[in-house]
């Protein structure tokens, strides 16, 4: 029983007149996980707070849960589950108290409440923590408690504000996998805000990339990565090589040689290629000199100068070339692809 | 802890110990004097007695009762007036909050004697108010309210109350449920420290109370001043002893409570 | 947003109403009362030119300033020492230093008498050592000792709290660059504690300006400003002058605290 969430012409202006969000239309499909990605100050948290009911859109903006207009409902009456960046666990309650708080507010009888709390703690694989004080929990445990607390009330929508940011890198990766599985299994409509593009790619069924109070692109992770709608999206999501040259006779001519034009229009052209779309290739038609090579464990990242106007980054699984060495490059289609001007 | 310590440590320790001695020796002296049969001859020559303490309780018991009563009443008033203010300031930091805080702190910034005089000029002629103990209570509430507000506010900000409340709201908690189950329990260390501060300050308030009191409403510190001026030294000492026996446990508890509230601020 | 504002107003209203009725209104009335004497509003000008009041004002300011300076030096050293070292008995020493935090001025005055009064310990000691009985409780020196006594605990607490938040790496960095211990104090510790010194100093000064209990206990002859006000009010029944002087005293202490708060950026208030 998943819920569709829609924002209709939702804008938000702060009391001091600054515009945090430009008028935005956004439909989140039932059961979908939408990742909202953007740099700090882009309006992604504002968007989340509008859906939550912690902030209200400027008129005539509307927020709909299914066909129900919840625009004027404050958060306590929207039945949303929210996971905060700081987790905001109640220090005065133990773990079970935190998870059961929403049920207690809904007058769920104690026996049933205990059973449901136990079920959620088991699902989060932390049943042994039920009577632990929250200040005795590790970061990962806090995250799980926060999630259990938000889900225990069976919310219509689950909202997550940078849920993994407070954790260290290794744990973050682990919980990302776990969270992705959980959201898929539960089939609950969820919106989750992050500034980490890898997280957005891994967790989102779709990703909304935001900048300066506006959604720049909304699409599947692969679309966002392979077919960025704007220059900002292209550069913000993943590493990007900018190839500025000229297309003549089906070939993109660059300072260090050429690459197949792949249908780029003739004339001066701006093309993009991801590091893994380029490779070191003795038969390649583009030549440059290795500036540096970084060993990354499973692969080697090589920075090449002279091939294009700016240094180009290539990733290879083969042996690392030496700085100063001359190398040849080729591209794997669809690269080079057209790069939006703006 | 067996690290070598230099001369600097020894000098620092000696200096700090000297300052501590300066603060503690007079306390011990005045307490002992209250138990000495004859101060002029000394405690060893004349012996220990509770006679003076008995005399004090006979002469001044009413001041002790009144001071304790006023302190507790001031506590109730500052809780009722101050905790909501702290909550409002924690929830809505901004220009208005700064202004309200500024206004609230003013009575502490202005000498008690001036505030006392102003209160007499404004309200001294209104009915029986002047001779009632609530006249003193008003002054004490003015003076202690900022301490309640600030202590409570500090803890509320330290536990990041606004976010905790948002969390409670997201789970469906309305204002009253939130206030009872999230705000009060989490602000409790600050409220406790503030309460102890209010009671301690009220018990010892003199500057304003000397102006506000009447012969019918003599508080403990005013009684102390009276005994210092008009009684023999042993009675003044015994009275001081009684006062310190009342005050020192409160101060120790206050230290403990503030450490707890402040430790909270550091830990989070 | 509108509902939030309303809730805020409801929460703050009782306290503000209380403050308005029993503080702001009386203050305004006192300001006016200061002008009800034979000279009217000129009373305010007269108290600022009258030799006796002026001498009392300067004496009070000088006393408050010297107490502040001495307190900052003493509490600065003790506070930094306690915050930066760990040894057995440290907690007890800290407890001793902060115990008299809320002792009323009257009691402190009495303690000064026990120390330096006619039957005081210092007198006994000096009589035994030099044959001369040292008695200074009933003078400005006695008042100075008393004010120092009640200023130290509060200031030590402020300094300790600030010193504990000082990053030890700063000091280590300075030492790694070859700074002498004195240079570390001058260039790292004192600048790092500037805010705390400013705040604590302002409180100390304002409190010493308005303190009354100690002077009241020690002697009626010490004519610091609060004593003059009390005398004008009770003995002289000169209510206009008492009101004008009170207003002046309040304005000075409030201004000092407000200035310190602006400079330090934190909340600063006096007590005692």
GROMACS .gro file of N, CA and C in nm, chain B residues 86-180:
model
  285
  428UNK      N    1   1.286   3.003   2.861
  428UNK     CA    2   1.403   2.932   2.809
  428UNK      C    3   1.364   2.850   2.687
  429UNK      N    4   1.248   2.785   2.697
  429UNK     CA    5   1.201   2.703   2.586
  429UNK      C    6   1.178   2.788   2.461
  430UNK      N    7   1.112   2.902   2.482
  430UNK     CA    8   1.084   2.990   2.368
  430UNK      C    9   1.214   3.039   2.305
  431UNK      N   10   1.311   3.073   2.389
  431UNK     CA   11   1.437   3.125   2.336
  431UNK      C   12   1.514   3.014   2.263
  432UNK      N   13   1.503   2.890   2.313
  432UNK     CA   14   1.574   2.779   2.248
  432UNK      C   15   1.511   2.749   2.112
  433UNK      N   16   1.379   2.764   2.106
  433UNK     CA   17   1.309   2.732   1.982
  433UNK      C   18   1.323   2.840   1.877
  434UNK      N   19   1.328   2.964   1.919
  434UNK     CA   20   1.328   3.075   1.824
  434UNK      C   21   1.445   3.168   1.846
  435UNK      N   22   1.565   3.122   1.818
  435UNK     CA   23   1.676   3.216   1.833
  435UNK      C   24   1.660   3.325   1.727
  436UNK      N   25   1.696   3.445   1.762
  436UNK     CA   26   1.677   3.553   1.666
  436UNK      C   27   1.681   3.686   1.738
  437UNK      N   28   1.645   3.790   1.665
  437UNK     CA   29   1.653   3.924   1.721
  437UNK      C   30   1.562   3.940   1.842
  438UNK      N   31   1.439   3.891   1.828
  438UNK     CA   32   1.343   3.905   1.937
  438UNK      C   33   1.391   3.830   2.061
  439UNK      N   34   1.447   3.712   2.039
  439UNK     CA   35   1.495   3.632   2.151
  439UNK      C   36   1.609   3.704   2.222
  440UNK      N   37   1.698   3.763   2.145
  440UNK     CA   38   1.810   3.836   2.205
  440UNK      C   39   1.762   3.951   2.291
  441UNK      N   40   1.661   4.019   2.237
  441UNK     CA   41   1.604   4.134   2.307
  441UNK      C   42   1.539   4.090   2.439
  442UNK      N   43   1.462   3.980   2.433
  442UNK     CA   44   1.395   3.930   2.552
  442UNK      C   45   1.498   3.888   2.656
  443UNK      N   46   1.605   3.823   2.609
  443UNK     CA   47   1.708   3.777   2.701
  443UNK      C   48   1.775   3.898   2.768
  444UNK      N   49   1.802   3.998   2.686
  444UNK     CA   50   1.864   4.120   2.736
  444UNK      C   51   1.780   4.182   2.847
  445UNK      N   52   1.651   4.193   2.822
  445UNK     CA   53   1.560   4.253   2.920
  445UNK      C   54   1.559   4.171   3.048
  446UNK      N   55   1.562   4.040   3.030
  446UNK     CA   56   1.554   3.950   3.144
  446UNK      C   57   1.677   3.957   3.233
  447UNK      N   58   1.792   3.980   3.170
  447UNK     CA   59   1.917   3.978   3.245
  447UNK      C   60   1.942   4.111   3.317
  448UNK      N   61   1.872   4.215   3.272
  448UNK     CA   62   1.894   4.349   3.329
  448UNK      C   63   1.889   4.356   3.481
  449UNK      N   64   1.789   4.291   3.545
  449UNK     CA   65   1.783   4.303   3.692
  449UNK      C   66   1.911   4.253   3.760
  450UNK      N   67   1.985   4.165   3.694
  450UNK     CA   68   2.108   4.117   3.754
  450UNK      C   69   2.221   4.216   3.730
  451UNK      N   70   2.209   4.292   3.621
  451UNK     CA   71   2.315   4.386   3.586
  451UNK      C   72   2.307   4.512   3.672
  452UNK      N   73   2.193   4.534   3.734
  452UNK     CA   74   2.174   4.656   3.812
  452UNK      C   75   2.183   4.624   3.961
  453UNK      N   76   2.260   4.702   4.036
  453UNK     CA   77   2.279   4.670   4.178
  453UNK      C   78   2.147   4.655   4.254
  454UNK      N   79   2.145   4.557   4.344
  454UNK     CA   80   2.024   4.527   4.419
  454UNK      C   81   1.969   4.646   4.494
  455UNK      N   82   2.059   4.730   4.542
  455UNK     CA   83   2.012   4.844   4.621
  455UNK      C   84   1.930   4.939   4.535
  456UNK      N   85   1.971   4.953   4.407
  456UNK     CA   86   1.896   5.039   4.315
  456UNK      C   87   1.761   4.978   4.282
  457UNK      N   88   1.761   4.849   4.252
  457UNK     CA   89   1.634   4.782   4.222
  457UNK      C   90   1.541   4.787   4.342
  458UNK      N   91   1.597   4.765   4.460
  458UNK     CA   92   1.517   4.769   4.583
  458UNK      C   93   1.451   4.904   4.600
  459UNK      N   94   1.530   5.010   4.583
  459UNK     CA   95   1.476   5.145   4.597
  459UNK      C   96   1.365   5.169   4.495
  460UNK      N   97   1.389   5.126   4.371
  460UNK     CA   98   1.289   5.147   4.265
  460UNK      C   99   1.159   5.074   4.299
  461UNK      N  100   1.171   4.952   4.352
  461UNK     CA  101   1.051   4.876   4.389
  461UNK      C  102   0.973   4.948   4.498
  462UNK      N  103   1.046   5.002   4.596
  462UNK     CA  104   0.978   5.074   4.705
  462UNK      C  105   0.905   5.196   4.650
  463UNK      N  106   0.972   5.270   4.562
  463UNK     CA  107   0.910   5.391   4.506
  463UNK      C  108   0.784   5.357   4.427
  464UNK      N  109   0.788   5.244   4.353
  464UNK     CA  110   0.675   5.212   4.265
  464UNK      C  111   0.563   5.141   4.339
  465UNK      N  112   0.596   5.048   4.429
  465UNK     CA  113   0.494   4.962   4.486
  465UNK      C  114   0.483   4.972   4.639
  466UNK      N  115   0.570   5.054   4.699
  466UNK     CA  116   0.576   5.058   4.845
  466UNK      C  117   0.449   5.109   4.911
  467UNK      N  118   0.373   5.188   4.839
  467UNK     CA  119   0.254   5.249   4.901
  467UNK      C  120   0.126   5.177   4.864
  468UNK      N  121   0.138   5.063   4.797
  468UNK     CA  122   0.018   4.992   4.752
  468UNK      C  123  -0.030   4.896   4.860
  469UNK      N  124  -0.135   4.935   4.931
  469UNK     CA  125  -0.198   4.849   5.031
  469UNK      C  126  -0.100   4.793   5.133
  470UNK      N  127  -0.118   4.665   5.163
  470UNK     CA  128  -0.035   4.599   5.263
  470UNK      C  129   0.089   4.534   5.202
  471UNK      N  130   0.105   4.553   5.071
  471UNK     CA  131   0.210   4.485   4.997
  471UNK      C  132   0.348   4.503   5.063
  472UNK      N  133   0.376   4.626   5.102
  472UNK     CA  134   0.508   4.661   5.154
  472UNK      C  135   0.548   4.577   5.277
  473UNK      N  136   0.449   4.546   5.360
  473UNK     CA  137   0.482   4.474   5.483
  473UNK      C  138   0.463   4.323   5.469
  474UNK      N  139   0.421   4.280   5.351
  474UNK     CA  140   0.400   4.137   5.330
  474UNK      C  141   0.528   4.075   5.275
  475UNK      N  142   0.550   3.947   5.306
  475UNK     CA  143   0.675   3.884   5.259
  475UNK      C  144   0.683   3.873   5.108
  476UNK      N  145   0.568   3.878   5.040
  476UNK     CA  146   0.570   3.868   4.894
  476UNK      C  147   0.640   3.988   4.830
  477UNK      N  148   0.653   4.098   4.905
  477UNK     CA  149   0.726   4.214   4.853
  477UNK      C  150   0.873   4.176   4.832
  478UNK      N  151   0.928   4.104   4.928
  478UNK     CA  152   1.066   4.056   4.915
  478UNK      C  153   1.074   3.951   4.805
  479UNK      N  154   0.971   3.865   4.800
  479UNK     CA  155   0.968   3.760   4.699
  479UNK      C  156   0.982   3.818   4.558
  480UNK      N  157   0.908   3.927   4.533
  480UNK     CA  158   0.914   3.989   4.400
  480UNK      C  159   1.059   4.026   4.365
  481UNK      N  160   1.128   4.088   4.460
  481UNK     CA  161   1.268   4.124   4.436
  481UNK      C  162   1.354   4.002   4.408
  482UNK      N  163   1.333   3.897   4.488
  482UNK     CA  164   1.415   3.777   4.469
  482UNK      C  165   1.388   3.710   4.334
  483UNK      N  166   1.262   3.712   4.291
  483UNK     CA  167   1.230   3.652   4.161
  483UNK      C  168   1.299   3.731   4.050
  484UNK      N  169   1.293   3.865   4.059
  484UNK     CA  170   1.360   3.949   3.960
  484UNK      C  171   1.507   3.910   3.948
  485UNK      N  172   1.570   3.893   4.064
  485UNK     CA  173   1.713   3.871   4.069
  485UNK      C  174   1.752   3.729   4.027
  486UNK      N  175   1.667   3.629   4.056
  486UNK     CA  176   1.707   3.491   4.031
  486UNK      C  177   1.656   3.437   3.897
  487UNK      N  178   1.553   3.502   3.842
  487UNK     CA  179   1.493   3.451   3.718
  487UNK      C  180   1.596   3.429   3.606
  488UNK      N  181   1.687   3.525   3.583
  488UNK     CA  182   1.784   3.504   3.474
  488UNK      C  183   1.868   3.378   3.491
  489UNK      N  184   1.896   3.342   3.615
  489UNK     CA  185   1.980   3.224   3.637
  489UNK      C  186   1.904   3.097   3.597
  490UNK      N  187   1.776   3.094   3.629
  490UNK     CA  188   1.693   2.980   3.588
  490UNK      C  189   1.687   2.973   3.435
  491UNK      N  190   1.661   3.087   3.373
  491UNK     CA  191   1.648   3.089   3.228
  491UNK      C  192   1.779   3.045   3.162
  492UNK      N  193   1.889   3.101   3.208
  492UNK     CA  194   2.014   3.074   3.139
  492UNK      C  195   2.059   2.929   3.156
  493UNK      N  196   2.044   2.878   3.276
  493UNK     CA  197   2.085   2.739   3.300
  493UNK      C  198   2.000   2.642   3.216
  494UNK      N  199   1.869   2.666   3.215
  494UNK     CA  200   1.780   2.580   3.138
  494UNK      C  201   1.807   2.592   2.989
  495UNK      N  202   1.825   2.716   2.945
  495UNK     CA  203   1.849   2.742   2.803
  495UNK      C  204   1.978   2.674   2.757
  496UNK      N  205   2.082   2.681   2.839
  496UNK     CA  206   2.211   2.624   2.799
  496UNK      C  207   2.197   2.475   2.772
  497UNK      N  208   2.124   2.405   2.860
  497UNK     CA  209   2.108   2.261   2.840
  497UNK      C  210   2.018   2.232   2.721
  498UNK      N  211   1.913   2.312   2.706
  498UNK     CA  212   1.823   2.292   2.591
  498UNK      C  213   1.899   2.305   2.460
  499UNK      N  214   1.989   2.403   2.453
  499UNK     CA  215   2.066   2.421   2.331
  499UNK      C  216   2.167   2.308   2.315
  500UNK      N  217   2.223   2.262   2.428
  500UNK     CA  218   2.326   2.159   2.421
  500UNK      C  219   2.269   2.026   2.370
  501UNK      N  220   2.146   1.993   2.409
  501UNK     CA  221   2.089   1.866   2.363
  501UNK      C  222   2.022   1.882   2.228
  502UNK      N  223   2.035   1.999   2.168
  502UNK     CA  224   1.974   2.028   2.039
  502UNK      C  225   1.824   2.000   2.039
  503UNK      N  226   1.759   2.068   2.131
  503UNK     CA  227   1.616   2.047   2.152
  503UNK      C  228   1.531   2.065   2.025
  504UNK      N  229   1.557   2.169   1.944
  504UNK     CA  230   1.473   2.185   1.824
  504UNK      C  231   1.467   2.059   1.737
  505UNK      N  232   1.581   1.992   1.717
  505UNK     CA  233   1.580   1.872   1.634
  505UNK      C  234   1.509   1.757   1.703
  506UNK      N  235   1.530   1.744   1.835
  506UNK     CA  236   1.459   1.638   1.908
  506UNK      C  237   1.308   1.657   1.895
  507UNK      N  238   1.268   1.784   1.900
  507UNK     CA  239   1.124   1.810   1.889
  507UNK      C  240   1.073   1.779   1.750
  508UNK      N  241   1.153   1.810   1.648
  508UNK     CA  242   1.112   1.776   1.512
  508UNK      C  243   1.095   1.625   1.500
  509UNK      N  244   1.187   1.551   1.563
  509UNK     CA  245   1.177   1.406   1.560
  509UNK      C  246   1.047   1.361   1.626
  510UNK      N  247   1.016   1.420   1.742
  510UNK     CA  248   0.893   1.383   1.812
  510UNK      C  249   0.770   1.419   1.728
  511UNK      N  250   0.777   1.534   1.663
  511UNK     CA  251   0.664   1.574   1.578
  511UNK      C  252   0.647   1.477   1.463
  512UNK      N  253   0.759   1.434   1.402
  512UNK     CA  254   0.748   1.343   1.289
  512UNK      C  255   0.681   1.213   1.331
  513UNK      N  256   0.690   1.180   1.460
  513UNK     CA  257   0.627   1.058   1.508
  513UNK      C  258   0.484   1.084   1.555
  514UNK      N  259   0.441   1.208   1.543
  514UNK     CA  260   0.302   1.238   1.572
  514UNK      C  261   0.276   1.309   1.704
  515UNK      N  262   0.381   1.359   1.770
  515UNK     CA  263   0.360   1.420   1.901
  515UNK      C  264   0.314   1.565   1.888
  516UNK      N  265   0.201   1.597   1.951
  516UNK     CA  266   0.154   1.734   1.958
  516UNK      C  267   0.230   1.809   2.066
  517UNK      N  268   0.195   1.938   2.084
  517UNK     CA  269   0.274   2.023   2.172
  517UNK      C  270   0.285   1.969   2.315
  518UNK      N  271   0.171   1.934   2.374
  518UNK     CA  272   0.173   1.893   2.515
  518UNK      C  273   0.250   1.763   2.535
  519UNK      N  274   0.227   1.666   2.446
  519UNK     CA  275   0.297   1.538   2.456
  519UNK      C  276   0.447   1.561   2.445
  520UNK      N  277   0.484   1.647   2.351
  520UNK     CA  278   0.624   1.679   2.328
  520UNK      C  279   0.687   1.743   2.450
  521UNK      N  280   0.615   1.840   2.506
  521UNK     CA  281   0.669   1.915   2.619
  521UNK      C  282   0.694   1.822   2.737
  522UNK      N  283   0.599   1.732   2.758
  522UNK     CA  284   0.606   1.642   2.872
  522UNK      C  285   0.710   1.531   2.852
   0.00000   0.00000   0.00000
